[in-house]
Amino acid sequence: MILIIVSIICFYGSSIFIPMIKNNLLIIGLFFIDSIIKALLPDFYFRGIEDMRTITIRAVTAKLLCFVLVIMFVHGDSEIFLVPISFIIGDFIATMITIITMLRKGVRILTPNISNIYLVLSEGFLFFVSRLSVSINNSAGSFFLGIKFSPSSIQLGILAGITKITSAGENMLSPLNDSIYPHMVKEKDYHLLKKIFIYGGLIWIVGCTIIFIGADSICSILLGAKYSEAGKYLRIILVNTLFAFFSMFLGYPSLSPINKSLYANIALPIATIINIILCIILWLTHNISLVNILLVMSIMNIIMVIIRGGALIKFRRLIPSKKEVKNEV
């Protein structure tokens, strides 16, 4: 609740100083409400008990419901505010389903004391910062581009469109990552992880290559004819998507089993700080443009691969052999 209150204060405070937010307060405010609902989803419980089925059902239900509501009720620009409302309805229902499932499993919701809250927050501070960094990374480009261009500009439209395309691909990785992480912590099955790197990585590279080649046609089909030239911008951001696979699986699945999750956590804040610094430099030097923002965004996962991969190489001696894993069992 404290974080929600702080977020609300920061949001409405920023609307006073940032014209883009002030002029579009309703629709941005609705998306902000949806982000609060998403933050309250208790997925952590089901990850802890390795019940990925419930998380999958919740995710599919929310996305399907949002999609159906948008298709049914949004028919033009005048009804664009119904998009975040659809997200709010879908995510709220998904949250209720998740909470009801927890209650049926016998989980009780208790009010913790202040000392326990402080202990949990202090122990999980780096993880919290890393999750916060993800949100900042995802929105920094749009924020700085929005300082120069209006929300209805072609530049922001292209950025929103191509990031939706790349996000659709990257979201496919999350279920696999969520499934393998508990298994890796429990079994330390680096042989399986190696196979995922090799075969999954090859499939990912081939997929990114196909999108790179057909970027112009893909943008025309998915974004509309007026965005046919967005393909050249999609190719730039696709570099970040290519490294997303390796960044994700070099993170918690690789480093947590050897108790080096610290490096998975700090990679995100470091990449975010570099992202913000570069964007500020572009702003101060009056070089904010769609191409420059995309170039900054395209190096984020490269930085994380370097940090996480470097940590895995440095501590590779801690990776147990098959024989050692069997002996532990």
Coordinates of C-alpha atoms in Angstrom, one line a residue:
M1 CA 0.0 0.0 0.0
I2 CA 2.9 2.4 0.8
L3 CA 4.3 1.9 -2.7
I4 CA 0.9 2.4 -4.3
I5 CA 0.4 5.7 -2.4
V6 CA 3.9 6.9 -3.4
S7 CA 3.2 5.9 -7.0
I8 CA -0.1 7.8 -7.0
I9 CA 1.5 10.9 -5.6
C10 CA 4.4 10.7 -8.2
F11 CA 1.9 10.2 -11.0
Y12 CA -0.3 13.1 -10.3
G13 CA 2.7 15.2 -9.4
S14 CA 4.2 14.5 -12.8
S15 CA 1.0 15.5 -14.5
I16 CA 1.5 19.1 -13.3
F17 CA 4.9 19.4 -14.9
I18 CA 4.7 17.2 -18.0
P19 CA 2.2 18.4 -20.7
M20 CA 1.9 15.0 -22.3
I21 CA 0.5 13.5 -19.1
K22 CA -1.6 16.5 -18.3
N23 CA -3.2 16.6 -21.7
N24 CA -4.0 12.9 -21.7
L25 CA -4.7 12.4 -18.0
L26 CA -7.8 10.2 -18.4
I27 CA -6.3 7.5 -20.6
I28 CA -2.9 7.5 -18.9
G29 CA -4.6 7.4 -15.6
L30 CA -6.7 4.4 -16.6
F31 CA -3.5 2.6 -17.7
F32 CA -2.0 3.6 -14.3
I33 CA -4.9 1.9 -12.5
D34 CA -4.4 -1.2 -14.5
S35 CA -0.7 -1.3 -13.6
I36 CA -1.7 -1.2 -9.9
I37 CA -4.1 -4.1 -10.4
K38 CA -1.3 -6.1 -12.1
A39 CA 1.0 -5.3 -9.2
L40 CA -1.4 -6.9 -6.8
L41 CA -1.5 -10.2 -8.6
P42 CA -0.1 -12.9 -6.2
D43 CA 1.8 -14.9 -8.8
F44 CA 4.7 -15.2 -6.4
Y45 CA 2.7 -17.8 -4.3
F46 CA 2.2 -20.1 -7.2
R47 CA 5.8 -19.8 -8.4
G48 CA 6.8 -20.7 -4.9
I49 CA 4.8 -23.9 -4.9
E50 CA 5.7 -24.6 -8.5
D51 CA 2.1 -24.5 -9.7
M52 CA 2.6 -22.9 -13.1
R53 CA -0.8 -24.2 -14.3
T54 CA -2.7 -21.6 -12.3
I55 CA -0.4 -18.8 -13.5
T56 CA -0.9 -19.9 -17.1
I57 CA -4.7 -20.1 -16.7
R58 CA -4.7 -16.6 -15.1
A59 CA -2.5 -15.1 -17.8
V60 CA -4.5 -16.6 -20.7
T61 CA -7.8 -15.6 -19.1
A62 CA -6.7 -12.0 -18.7
K63 CA -5.3 -11.6 -22.2
L64 CA -8.2 -13.4 -23.9
L65 CA -10.8 -11.3 -22.0
C66 CA -8.9 -8.1 -22.8
F67 CA -8.7 -9.0 -26.4
V68 CA -12.4 -9.9 -26.7
L69 CA -13.5 -6.7 -24.9
V70 CA -11.3 -4.5 -27.2
I71 CA -12.6 -6.2 -30.4
M72 CA -16.2 -5.9 -29.2
F73 CA -16.3 -2.3 -28.0
V74 CA -13.4 -0.4 -29.6
H75 CA -14.2 0.7 -33.2
G76 CA -12.4 4.0 -33.6
D77 CA -10.1 6.6 -32.1
S78 CA -13.0 8.2 -30.1
E79 CA -13.3 5.0 -28.1
I80 CA -9.6 4.5 -27.4
F81 CA -10.2 5.0 -23.7
L82 CA -12.1 1.7 -23.7
V83 CA -8.8 -0.1 -24.3
P84 CA -7.4 0.5 -20.8
I85 CA -10.8 -0.1 -19.3
S86 CA -10.8 -3.5 -21.0
F87 CA -7.4 -4.2 -19.5
I88 CA -8.7 -3.2 -16.1
I89 CA -11.7 -5.5 -16.3
G90 CA -9.6 -8.4 -17.6
D91 CA -6.8 -8.1 -15.0
F92 CA -9.3 -7.5 -12.1
I93 CA -11.2 -10.7 -13.0
A94 CA -7.9 -12.6 -13.3
T95 CA -6.7 -11.3 -9.9
M96 CA -10.0 -12.4 -8.3
I97 CA -9.6 -15.9 -9.9
T98 CA -6.1 -16.1 -8.5
I99 CA -7.1 -15.0 -5.0
I100 CA -10.1 -17.4 -4.9
T101 CA -7.8 -20.2 -5.9
M102 CA -5.4 -19.4 -3.1
L103 CA -8.2 -19.3 -0.5
R104 CA -9.5 -22.7 -1.7
K105 CA -6.0 -24.1 -1.1
G106 CA -6.2 -23.0 2.5
V107 CA -4.1 -19.8 2.3
R108 CA -5.0 -17.2 4.9
I109 CA -4.3 -13.5 4.4
L110 CA -2.7 -12.1 7.6
T111 CA -1.6 -8.6 8.5
P112 CA 2.2 -8.7 9.2
N113 CA 3.8 -6.5 11.8
I114 CA 6.2 -3.7 10.9
S115 CA 9.4 -5.6 11.8
N116 CA 8.5 -8.5 9.4
I117 CA 7.7 -6.0 6.6
Y118 CA 11.1 -4.4 7.1
L119 CA 12.8 -7.7 7.1
V120 CA 11.2 -8.9 3.9
L121 CA 11.7 -5.6 2.1
S122 CA 15.4 -5.5 3.1
E123 CA 16.0 -9.0 2.0
G124 CA 14.2 -8.6 -1.3
F125 CA 15.4 -5.0 -2.0
L126 CA 17.7 -5.8 -4.9
F127 CA 15.0 -8.0 -6.5
F128 CA 12.5 -5.1 -6.1
V129 CA 15.0 -2.7 -7.7
S130 CA 15.5 -5.1 -10.6
R131 CA 11.7 -5.4 -11.2
L132 CA 11.4 -1.6 -11.0
S133 CA 14.2 -1.3 -13.5
V134 CA 12.2 -3.5 -16.0
S135 CA 9.3 -1.0 -15.8
I136 CA 11.6 2.0 -16.2
N137 CA 13.4 0.4 -19.2
N138 CA 10.1 -0.3 -20.9
S139 CA 8.9 3.2 -20.6
A140 CA 12.0 5.4 -20.7
G141 CA 12.1 5.5 -24.5
S142 CA 8.4 6.5 -24.8
F143 CA 8.9 9.1 -22.0
F144 CA 11.9 10.9 -23.6
L145 CA 10.4 10.7 -27.1
G146 CA 7.2 12.1 -25.7
I147 CA 9.1 15.1 -24.4
K148 CA 9.8 16.2 -28.0
F149 CA 6.8 14.7 -30.0
S150 CA 3.1 14.8 -29.2
P151 CA 1.3 11.5 -28.2
S152 CA -0.4 11.4 -31.6
S153 CA 2.8 11.8 -33.6
I154 CA 4.0 9.2 -36.1
Q155 CA 7.2 8.7 -34.1
L156 CA 5.4 7.6 -30.9
G157 CA 3.0 5.6 -33.1
I158 CA 5.8 3.7 -34.7
L159 CA 7.6 3.1 -31.4
A160 CA 4.4 1.8 -29.8
G161 CA 3.7 -0.5 -32.8
I162 CA 7.1 -2.0 -33.1
T163 CA 7.5 -2.6 -29.4
K164 CA 4.2 -4.4 -29.4
I165 CA 5.5 -6.7 -32.1
T166 CA 8.8 -7.4 -30.3
S167 CA 7.0 -7.7 -26.9
A168 CA 4.7 -10.4 -28.4
G169 CA 7.7 -12.5 -29.2
E170 CA 9.5 -11.8 -25.9
N171 CA 6.3 -12.7 -23.9
M172 CA 6.6 -16.2 -25.3
L173 CA 9.8 -16.6 -23.3
S174 CA 8.2 -15.9 -19.9
P175 CA 6.2 -19.1 -19.5
L176 CA 9.3 -21.2 -20.4
N177 CA 11.5 -19.2 -18.0
D178 CA 8.8 -19.4 -15.2
S179 CA 8.6 -23.2 -15.7
I180 CA 12.3 -23.9 -15.8
Y181 CA 13.3 -21.6 -12.9
P182 CA 11.8 -23.8 -10.1
H183 CA 13.2 -26.9 -11.7
M184 CA 16.7 -25.4 -11.9
V185 CA 16.7 -24.3 -8.3
K186 CA 15.6 -27.8 -7.2
E187 CA 17.5 -30.1 -9.6
K188 CA 20.4 -27.9 -10.8
D189 CA 19.9 -29.4 -14.2
Y190 CA 22.4 -27.5 -16.2
H191 CA 22.4 -30.2 -18.9
L192 CA 18.8 -29.2 -19.7
L193 CA 19.6 -25.6 -19.5
K194 CA 22.5 -26.1 -22.0
K195 CA 20.0 -27.8 -24.4
I196 CA 17.6 -24.8 -24.1
F197 CA 20.5 -22.4 -24.9
I198 CA 21.6 -24.4 -28.0
Y199 CA 18.3 -25.5 -29.5
G200 CA 16.1 -22.7 -28.2
G201 CA 18.7 -20.2 -29.1
L202 CA 18.9 -21.4 -32.6
I203 CA 15.1 -21.3 -33.0
W204 CA 15.1 -17.8 -31.6
I205 CA 17.8 -16.6 -33.9
V206 CA 16.0 -18.1 -36.9
G207 CA 12.8 -16.4 -35.8
C208 CA 14.4 -13.0 -35.4
T209 CA 16.1 -13.4 -38.8
I210 CA 12.8 -14.1 -40.5
I211 CA 11.3 -11.0 -38.9
F212 CA 14.3 -8.9 -39.8
I213 CA 14.0 -9.9 -43.5
G214 CA 10.2 -9.4 -43.6
A215 CA 10.1 -6.4 -41.3
D216 CA 8.4 -4.1 -43.9
S217 CA 5.7 -6.6 -44.7
I218 CA 5.1 -7.5 -41.1
C219 CA 4.6 -3.8 -40.2
S220 CA 2.3 -3.2 -43.1
I221 CA 0.1 -6.2 -42.1
L222 CA 0.1 -5.7 -38.3
L223 CA 0.3 -1.9 -38.0
G224 CA -1.4 -0.8 -41.2
A225 CA -0.3 0.6 -44.6
K226 CA 0.7 4.0 -43.3
Y227 CA 3.3 2.3 -41.1
S228 CA 4.9 0.4 -44.0
E229 CA 8.2 2.2 -43.5
A230 CA 8.4 1.2 -39.9
G231 CA 10.2 -1.9 -40.9
K232 CA 13.6 -0.1 -40.7
Y233 CA 12.9 0.9 -37.1
L234 CA 11.7 -2.6 -36.3
R235 CA 15.1 -4.0 -37.5
I236 CA 16.9 -1.7 -35.0
I237 CA 14.9 -2.8 -31.9
L238 CA 15.1 -6.4 -33.1
V239 CA 18.7 -6.5 -31.9
N240 CA 17.5 -6.1 -28.3
T241 CA 14.9 -8.8 -28.9
L242 CA 17.6 -11.2 -30.2
F243 CA 19.6 -10.8 -27.0
A244 CA 16.5 -11.0 -24.8
F245 CA 16.5 -14.8 -25.0
F246 CA 20.1 -15.1 -23.8
S247 CA 19.6 -12.4 -21.2
M248 CA 16.6 -14.1 -19.7
F249 CA 18.1 -17.6 -19.4
L250 CA 21.5 -16.3 -18.2
G251 CA 19.6 -14.7 -15.4
Y252 CA 17.8 -16.4 -12.6
P253 CA 17.7 -20.0 -14.1
S254 CA 21.4 -20.0 -14.5
L255 CA 22.6 -18.0 -11.5
S256 CA 20.1 -18.8 -8.7
P257 CA 21.0 -22.5 -8.4
I258 CA 24.7 -21.5 -7.6
N259 CA 23.5 -18.8 -5.2
K260 CA 24.6 -15.9 -7.5
S261 CA 21.3 -14.4 -8.2
L262 CA 22.8 -11.1 -7.0
Y263 CA 24.3 -10.7 -10.5
A264 CA 21.0 -11.4 -12.2
N265 CA 19.5 -8.7 -10.1
I266 CA 22.1 -6.0 -10.5
A267 CA 22.3 -6.4 -14.3
L268 CA 18.9 -4.8 -14.7
P269 CA 19.6 -1.6 -12.6
I270 CA 23.0 -1.2 -14.3
A271 CA 21.3 -1.4 -17.8
T272 CA 18.6 1.0 -16.7
I273 CA 21.1 3.6 -15.4
I274 CA 23.0 3.4 -18.7
N275 CA 19.7 3.7 -20.5
I276 CA 18.6 6.8 -18.6
I277 CA 22.0 8.5 -18.8
L278 CA 22.1 8.0 -22.6
C279 CA 18.6 9.3 -23.0
I280 CA 19.4 12.4 -20.8
I281 CA 22.5 13.0 -23.0
L282 CA 20.3 12.9 -26.1
W283 CA 17.9 15.3 -24.5
L284 CA 20.5 17.7 -23.3
T285 CA 22.2 17.7 -26.7
H286 CA 18.9 18.1 -28.6
N287 CA 19.4 14.8 -30.3
I288 CA 16.1 13.1 -29.3
S289 CA 14.9 11.2 -32.4
L290 CA 13.2 7.9 -33.0
V291 CA 16.4 6.3 -34.4
N292 CA 18.6 7.5 -31.5
I293 CA 16.1 6.3 -28.9
L294 CA 15.8 2.9 -30.6
L295 CA 19.6 2.6 -30.7
V296 CA 19.7 3.2 -26.9
M297 CA 17.0 0.6 -26.3
S298 CA 18.7 -1.9 -28.5
I299 CA 21.7 -2.3 -26.3
M300 CA 19.9 -3.0 -23.0
N301 CA 19.8 -6.8 -23.3
I302 CA 23.4 -6.8 -24.6
I303 CA 24.5 -5.1 -21.4
M304 CA 22.7 -7.7 -19.3
V305 CA 24.1 -10.6 -21.3
I306 CA 27.6 -9.3 -20.7
I307 CA 27.0 -8.9 -16.9
R308 CA 25.1 -12.2 -16.4
G309 CA 27.2 -14.2 -18.8
G310 CA 30.4 -12.8 -17.2
A311 CA 29.1 -13.9 -13.8
L312 CA 28.3 -17.4 -15.0
I313 CA 31.8 -17.8 -16.5
K314 CA 33.4 -16.4 -13.4
F315 CA 31.6 -18.8 -11.1
R316 CA 31.4 -21.8 -13.5
R317 CA 33.3 -23.9 -11.0
L318 CA 30.3 -23.8 -8.8
I319 CA 28.1 -25.5 -11.4
P320 CA 27.7 -29.1 -10.2
S321 CA 28.3 -32.1 -12.5
K322 CA 25.7 -34.7 -13.2
K323 CA 27.4 -37.0 -10.6
E324 CA 27.4 -34.3 -7.9
V325 CA 23.7 -33.6 -8.5
K326 CA 22.8 -37.3 -8.2
N327 CA 24.8 -37.6 -5.0
E328 CA 22.9 -34.6 -3.5
V329 CA 19.6 -36.4 -4.3

